[in-house]
Coordinates of N, CA, C and O in Angstrom, one line a residue:
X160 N 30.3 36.7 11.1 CA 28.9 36.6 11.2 C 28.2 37.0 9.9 O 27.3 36.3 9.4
X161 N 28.5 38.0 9.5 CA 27.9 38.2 7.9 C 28.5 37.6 7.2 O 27.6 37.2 6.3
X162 N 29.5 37.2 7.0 CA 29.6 36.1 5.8 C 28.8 34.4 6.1 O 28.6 33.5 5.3
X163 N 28.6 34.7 7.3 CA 27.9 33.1 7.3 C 26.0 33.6 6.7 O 25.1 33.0 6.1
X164 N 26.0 34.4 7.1 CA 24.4 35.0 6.8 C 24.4 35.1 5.7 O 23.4 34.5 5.2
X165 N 25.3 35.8 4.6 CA 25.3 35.9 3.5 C 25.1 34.2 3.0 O 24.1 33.9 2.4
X166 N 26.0 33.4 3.3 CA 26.3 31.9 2.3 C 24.9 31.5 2.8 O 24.3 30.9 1.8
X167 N 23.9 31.6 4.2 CA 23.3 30.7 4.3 C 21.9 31.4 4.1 O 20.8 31.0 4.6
X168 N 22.1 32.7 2.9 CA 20.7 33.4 2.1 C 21.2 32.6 1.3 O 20.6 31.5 1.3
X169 N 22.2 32.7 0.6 CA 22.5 32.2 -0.8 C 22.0 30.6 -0.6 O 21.1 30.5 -1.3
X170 N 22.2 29.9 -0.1 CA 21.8 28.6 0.4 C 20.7 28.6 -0.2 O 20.7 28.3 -1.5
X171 N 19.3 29.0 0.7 CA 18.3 29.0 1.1 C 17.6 29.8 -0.6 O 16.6 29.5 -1.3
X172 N 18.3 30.5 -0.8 CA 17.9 30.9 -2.8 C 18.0 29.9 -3.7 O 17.2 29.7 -4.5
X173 N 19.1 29.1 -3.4 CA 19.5 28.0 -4.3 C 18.5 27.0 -4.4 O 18.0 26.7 -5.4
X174 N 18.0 26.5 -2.7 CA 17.0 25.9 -2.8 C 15.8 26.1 -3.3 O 15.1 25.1 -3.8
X175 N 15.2 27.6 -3.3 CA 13.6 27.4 -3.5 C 13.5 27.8 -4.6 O 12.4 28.1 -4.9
X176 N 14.5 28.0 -5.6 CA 14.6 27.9 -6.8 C 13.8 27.4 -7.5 O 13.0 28.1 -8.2
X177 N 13.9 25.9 -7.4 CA 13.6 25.0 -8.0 C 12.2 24.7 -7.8 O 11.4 24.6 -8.7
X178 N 11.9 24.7 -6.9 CA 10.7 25.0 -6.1 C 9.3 26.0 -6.6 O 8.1 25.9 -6.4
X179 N 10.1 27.1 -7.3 CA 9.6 28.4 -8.0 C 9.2 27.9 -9.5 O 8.2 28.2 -10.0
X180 N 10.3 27.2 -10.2 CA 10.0 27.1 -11.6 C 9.6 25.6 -12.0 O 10.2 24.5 -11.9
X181 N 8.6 26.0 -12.2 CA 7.8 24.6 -13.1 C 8.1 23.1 -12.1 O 9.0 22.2 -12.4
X182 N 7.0 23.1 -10.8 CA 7.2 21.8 -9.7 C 5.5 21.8 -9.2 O 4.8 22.9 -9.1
X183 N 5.3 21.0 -9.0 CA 4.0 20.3 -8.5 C 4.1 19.3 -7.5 O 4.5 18.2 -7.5
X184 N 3.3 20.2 -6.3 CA 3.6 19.5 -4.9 C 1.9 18.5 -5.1 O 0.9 19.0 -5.3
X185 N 2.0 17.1 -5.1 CA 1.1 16.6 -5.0 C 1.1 15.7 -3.5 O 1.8 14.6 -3.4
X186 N 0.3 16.2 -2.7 CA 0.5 15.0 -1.4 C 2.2 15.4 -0.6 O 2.5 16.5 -0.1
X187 N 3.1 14.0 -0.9 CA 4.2 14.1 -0.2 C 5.3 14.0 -1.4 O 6.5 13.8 -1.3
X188 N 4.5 14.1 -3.1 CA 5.5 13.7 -4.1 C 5.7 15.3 -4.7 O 4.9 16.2 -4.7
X189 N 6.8 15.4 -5.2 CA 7.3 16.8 -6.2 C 7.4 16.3 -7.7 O 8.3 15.6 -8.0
X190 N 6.7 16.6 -8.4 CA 6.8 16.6 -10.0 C 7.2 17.5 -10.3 O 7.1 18.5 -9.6
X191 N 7.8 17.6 -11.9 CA 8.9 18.4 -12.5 C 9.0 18.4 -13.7 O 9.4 17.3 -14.1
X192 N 8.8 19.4 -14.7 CA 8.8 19.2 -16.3 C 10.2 18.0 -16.3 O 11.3 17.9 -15.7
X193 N 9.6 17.3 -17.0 CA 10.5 16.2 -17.7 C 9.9 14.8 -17.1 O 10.4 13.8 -17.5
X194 N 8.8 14.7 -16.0 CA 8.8 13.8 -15.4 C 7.5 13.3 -16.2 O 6.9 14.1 -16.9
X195 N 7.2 12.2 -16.2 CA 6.1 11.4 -16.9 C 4.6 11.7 -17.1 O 4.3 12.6 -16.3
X196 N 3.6 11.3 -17.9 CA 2.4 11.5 -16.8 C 2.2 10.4 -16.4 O 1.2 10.4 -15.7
X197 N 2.9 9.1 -16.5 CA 2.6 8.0 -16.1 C 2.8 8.8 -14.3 O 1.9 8.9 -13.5
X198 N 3.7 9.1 -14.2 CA 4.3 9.5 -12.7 C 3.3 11.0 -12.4 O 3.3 11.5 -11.2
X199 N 2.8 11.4 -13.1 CA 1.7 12.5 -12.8 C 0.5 11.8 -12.9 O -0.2 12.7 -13.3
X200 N -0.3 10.6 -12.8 CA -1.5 10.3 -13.0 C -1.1 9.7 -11.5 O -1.6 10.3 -10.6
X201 N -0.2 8.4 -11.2 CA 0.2 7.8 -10.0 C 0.1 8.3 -8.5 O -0.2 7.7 -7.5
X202 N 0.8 9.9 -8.9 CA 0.8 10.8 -8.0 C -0.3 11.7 -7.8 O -0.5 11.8 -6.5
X203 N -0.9 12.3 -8.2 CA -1.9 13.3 -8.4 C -3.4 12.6 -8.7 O -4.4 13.2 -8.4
X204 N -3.4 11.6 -9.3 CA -4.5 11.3 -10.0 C -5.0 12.1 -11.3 O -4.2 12.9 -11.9
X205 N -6.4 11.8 -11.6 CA -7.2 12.6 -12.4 C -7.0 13.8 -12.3 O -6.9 14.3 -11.2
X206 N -6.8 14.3 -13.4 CA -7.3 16.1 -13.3 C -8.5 16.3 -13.3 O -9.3 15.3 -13.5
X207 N -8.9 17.4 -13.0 CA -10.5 17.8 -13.5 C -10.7 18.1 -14.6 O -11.8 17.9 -15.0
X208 N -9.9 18.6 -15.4 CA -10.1 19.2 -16.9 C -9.0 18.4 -17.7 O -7.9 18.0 -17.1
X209 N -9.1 18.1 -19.3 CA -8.1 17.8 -19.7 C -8.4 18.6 -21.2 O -9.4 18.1 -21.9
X210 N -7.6 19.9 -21.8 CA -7.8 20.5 -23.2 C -7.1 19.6 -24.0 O -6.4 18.7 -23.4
X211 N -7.0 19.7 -25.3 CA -6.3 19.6 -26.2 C -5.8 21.0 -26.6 O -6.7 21.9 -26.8
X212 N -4.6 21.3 -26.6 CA -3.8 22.2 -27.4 C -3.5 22.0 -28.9 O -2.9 21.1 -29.4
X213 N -4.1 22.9 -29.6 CA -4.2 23.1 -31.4 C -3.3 24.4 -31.9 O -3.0 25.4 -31.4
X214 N -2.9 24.0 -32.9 CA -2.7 24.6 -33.7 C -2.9 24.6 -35.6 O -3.2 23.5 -36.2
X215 N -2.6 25.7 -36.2 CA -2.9 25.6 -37.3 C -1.7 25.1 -38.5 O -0.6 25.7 -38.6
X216 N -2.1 24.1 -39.1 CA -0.8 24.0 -40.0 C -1.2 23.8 -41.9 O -2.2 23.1 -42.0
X217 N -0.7 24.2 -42.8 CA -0.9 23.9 -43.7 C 0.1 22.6 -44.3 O 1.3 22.6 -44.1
X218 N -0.7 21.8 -45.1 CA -0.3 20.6 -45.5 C 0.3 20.9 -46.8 O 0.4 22.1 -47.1
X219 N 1.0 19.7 -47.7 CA 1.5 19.9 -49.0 C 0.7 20.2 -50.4 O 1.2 20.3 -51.5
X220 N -0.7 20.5 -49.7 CA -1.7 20.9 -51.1 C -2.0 22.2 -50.7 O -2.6 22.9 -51.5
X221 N -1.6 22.9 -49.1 CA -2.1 24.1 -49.3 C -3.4 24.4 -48.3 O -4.0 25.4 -48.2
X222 N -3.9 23.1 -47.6 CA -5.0 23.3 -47.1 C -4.3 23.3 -45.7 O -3.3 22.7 -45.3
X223 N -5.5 24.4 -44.9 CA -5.0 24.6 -43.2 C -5.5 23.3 -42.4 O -6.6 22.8 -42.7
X224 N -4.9 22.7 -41.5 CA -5.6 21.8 -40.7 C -5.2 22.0 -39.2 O -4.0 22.2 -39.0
X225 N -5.9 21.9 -38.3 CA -5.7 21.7 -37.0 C -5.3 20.1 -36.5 O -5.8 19.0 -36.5
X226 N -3.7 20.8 -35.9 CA -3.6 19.6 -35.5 C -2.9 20.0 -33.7 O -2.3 21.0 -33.3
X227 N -3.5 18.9 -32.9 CA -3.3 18.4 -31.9 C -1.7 18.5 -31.5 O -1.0 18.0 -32.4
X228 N -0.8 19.1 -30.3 CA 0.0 19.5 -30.2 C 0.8 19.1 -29.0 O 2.0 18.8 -28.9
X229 N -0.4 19.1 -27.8 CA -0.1 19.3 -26.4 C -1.6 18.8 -25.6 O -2.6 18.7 -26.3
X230 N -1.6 18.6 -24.7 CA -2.5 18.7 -23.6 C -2.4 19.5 -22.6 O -1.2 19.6 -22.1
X231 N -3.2 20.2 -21.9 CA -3.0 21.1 -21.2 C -3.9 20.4 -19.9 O -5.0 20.0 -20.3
X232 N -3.6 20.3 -18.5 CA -4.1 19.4 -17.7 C -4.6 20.0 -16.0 O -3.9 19.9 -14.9
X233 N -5.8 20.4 -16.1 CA -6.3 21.1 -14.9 C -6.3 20.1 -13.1 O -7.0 19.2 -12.7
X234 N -5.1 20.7 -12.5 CA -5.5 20.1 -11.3 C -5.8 21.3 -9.7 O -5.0 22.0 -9.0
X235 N -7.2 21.1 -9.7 CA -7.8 21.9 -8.7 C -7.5 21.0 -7.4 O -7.8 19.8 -7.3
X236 N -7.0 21.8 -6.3 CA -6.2 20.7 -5.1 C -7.3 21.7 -3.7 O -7.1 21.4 -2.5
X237 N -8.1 22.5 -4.2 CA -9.2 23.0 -2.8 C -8.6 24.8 -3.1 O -7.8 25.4 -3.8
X238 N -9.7 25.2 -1.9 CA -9.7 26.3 -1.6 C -8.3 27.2 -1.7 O -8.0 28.0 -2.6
X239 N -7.3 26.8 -0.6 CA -6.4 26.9 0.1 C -5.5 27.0 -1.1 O -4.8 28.1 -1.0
X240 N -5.3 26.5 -1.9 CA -4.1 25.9 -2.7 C -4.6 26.9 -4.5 O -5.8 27.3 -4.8
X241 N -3.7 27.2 -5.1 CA -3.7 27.4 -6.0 C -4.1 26.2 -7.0 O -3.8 25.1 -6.7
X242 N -5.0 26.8 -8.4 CA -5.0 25.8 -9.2 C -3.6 25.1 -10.0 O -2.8 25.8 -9.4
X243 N -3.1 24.6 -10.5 CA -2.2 23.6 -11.4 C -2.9 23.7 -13.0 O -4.0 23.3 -13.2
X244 N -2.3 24.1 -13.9 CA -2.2 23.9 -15.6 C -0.7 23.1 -15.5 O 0.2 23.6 -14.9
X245 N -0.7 22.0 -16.0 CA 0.0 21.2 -16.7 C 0.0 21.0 -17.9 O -1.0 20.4 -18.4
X246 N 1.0 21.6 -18.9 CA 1.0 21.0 -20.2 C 2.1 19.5 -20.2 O 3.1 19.4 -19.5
X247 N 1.6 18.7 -20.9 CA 2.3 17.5 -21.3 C 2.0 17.1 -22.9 O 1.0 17.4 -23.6
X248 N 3.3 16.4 -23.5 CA 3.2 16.6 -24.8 C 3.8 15.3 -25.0 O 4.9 15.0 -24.4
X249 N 3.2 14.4 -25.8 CA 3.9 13.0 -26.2 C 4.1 12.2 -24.8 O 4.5 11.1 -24.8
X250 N 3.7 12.8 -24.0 CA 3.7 11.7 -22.0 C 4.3 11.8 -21.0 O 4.3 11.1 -20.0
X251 N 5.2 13.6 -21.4 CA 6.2 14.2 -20.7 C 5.6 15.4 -20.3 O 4.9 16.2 -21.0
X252 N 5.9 15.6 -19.0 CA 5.2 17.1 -18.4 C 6.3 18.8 -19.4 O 7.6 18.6 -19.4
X253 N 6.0 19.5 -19.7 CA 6.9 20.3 -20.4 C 6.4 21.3 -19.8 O 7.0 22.3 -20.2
X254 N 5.4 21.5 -18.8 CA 5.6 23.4 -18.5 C 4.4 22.9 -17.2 O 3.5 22.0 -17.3
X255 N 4.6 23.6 -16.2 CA 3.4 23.4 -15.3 C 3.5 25.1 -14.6 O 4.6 25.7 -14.3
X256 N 2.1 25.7 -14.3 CA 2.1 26.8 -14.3 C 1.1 27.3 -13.1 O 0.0 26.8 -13.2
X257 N 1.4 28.2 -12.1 CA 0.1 28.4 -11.6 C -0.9 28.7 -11.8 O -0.9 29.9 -12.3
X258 N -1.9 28.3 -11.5 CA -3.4 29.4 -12.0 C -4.0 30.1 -10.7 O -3.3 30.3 -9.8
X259 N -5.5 30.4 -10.8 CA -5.5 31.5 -9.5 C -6.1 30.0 -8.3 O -5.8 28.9 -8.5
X260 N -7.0 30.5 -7.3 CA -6.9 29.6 -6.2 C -8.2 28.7 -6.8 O -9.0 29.0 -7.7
X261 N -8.2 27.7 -6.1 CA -9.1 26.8 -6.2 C -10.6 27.0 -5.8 O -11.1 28.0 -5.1
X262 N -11.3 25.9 -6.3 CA -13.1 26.5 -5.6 C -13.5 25.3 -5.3 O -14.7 25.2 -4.9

């Protein structure tokens, strides 16, 4: 009896794993760093917010310039639900994180 309880926590850890690090329940679809935003606009729609992510770089003369890096992508889903930051970079989701609850 404890060894079946033990395998079937271990189970049930394995699963919500994945679940825990960087996934986006939109509707009945799950998105996942590496997945598109073609497959994040399809699924989710519009965000409400979209930043540009900057940073500073100096060029071959020495001068600083800001350049464009990342997008970072607000999806507010209601009260109930936590907010969504999505970074995507080049059209690939690379980090999705939670923020606090929605309004």
């Amino acid at each position: 009896m404890e060894r079946q309880m033990k395998s079937t926590l271990w189970l049930l850890l394995v699963v919500a794993l994945p679940l825990c690090a960087g996934t986006l329940r939109c509707k009945s679809a799950l998105l996942t760093e590496g997945d598109t935003t073609a497959e994040l606009l399809i699924r989710c729609g519009q965000p409400m917010l979209k930043e540009d992510l900057t940073r500073y770089e100096e060029n071959g003369f020495g001068a600083r310039m800001t350049v464009k890096y990342a997008e970072r992508w607000t999806y507010n889903f209601g009260k109930s639900e936590f907010m969504q930051f999505v970074t995507v970079e080049n059209g690939v989701i690379t980090e999705i994180e939670d923020g606090p609850r929605g309004g």
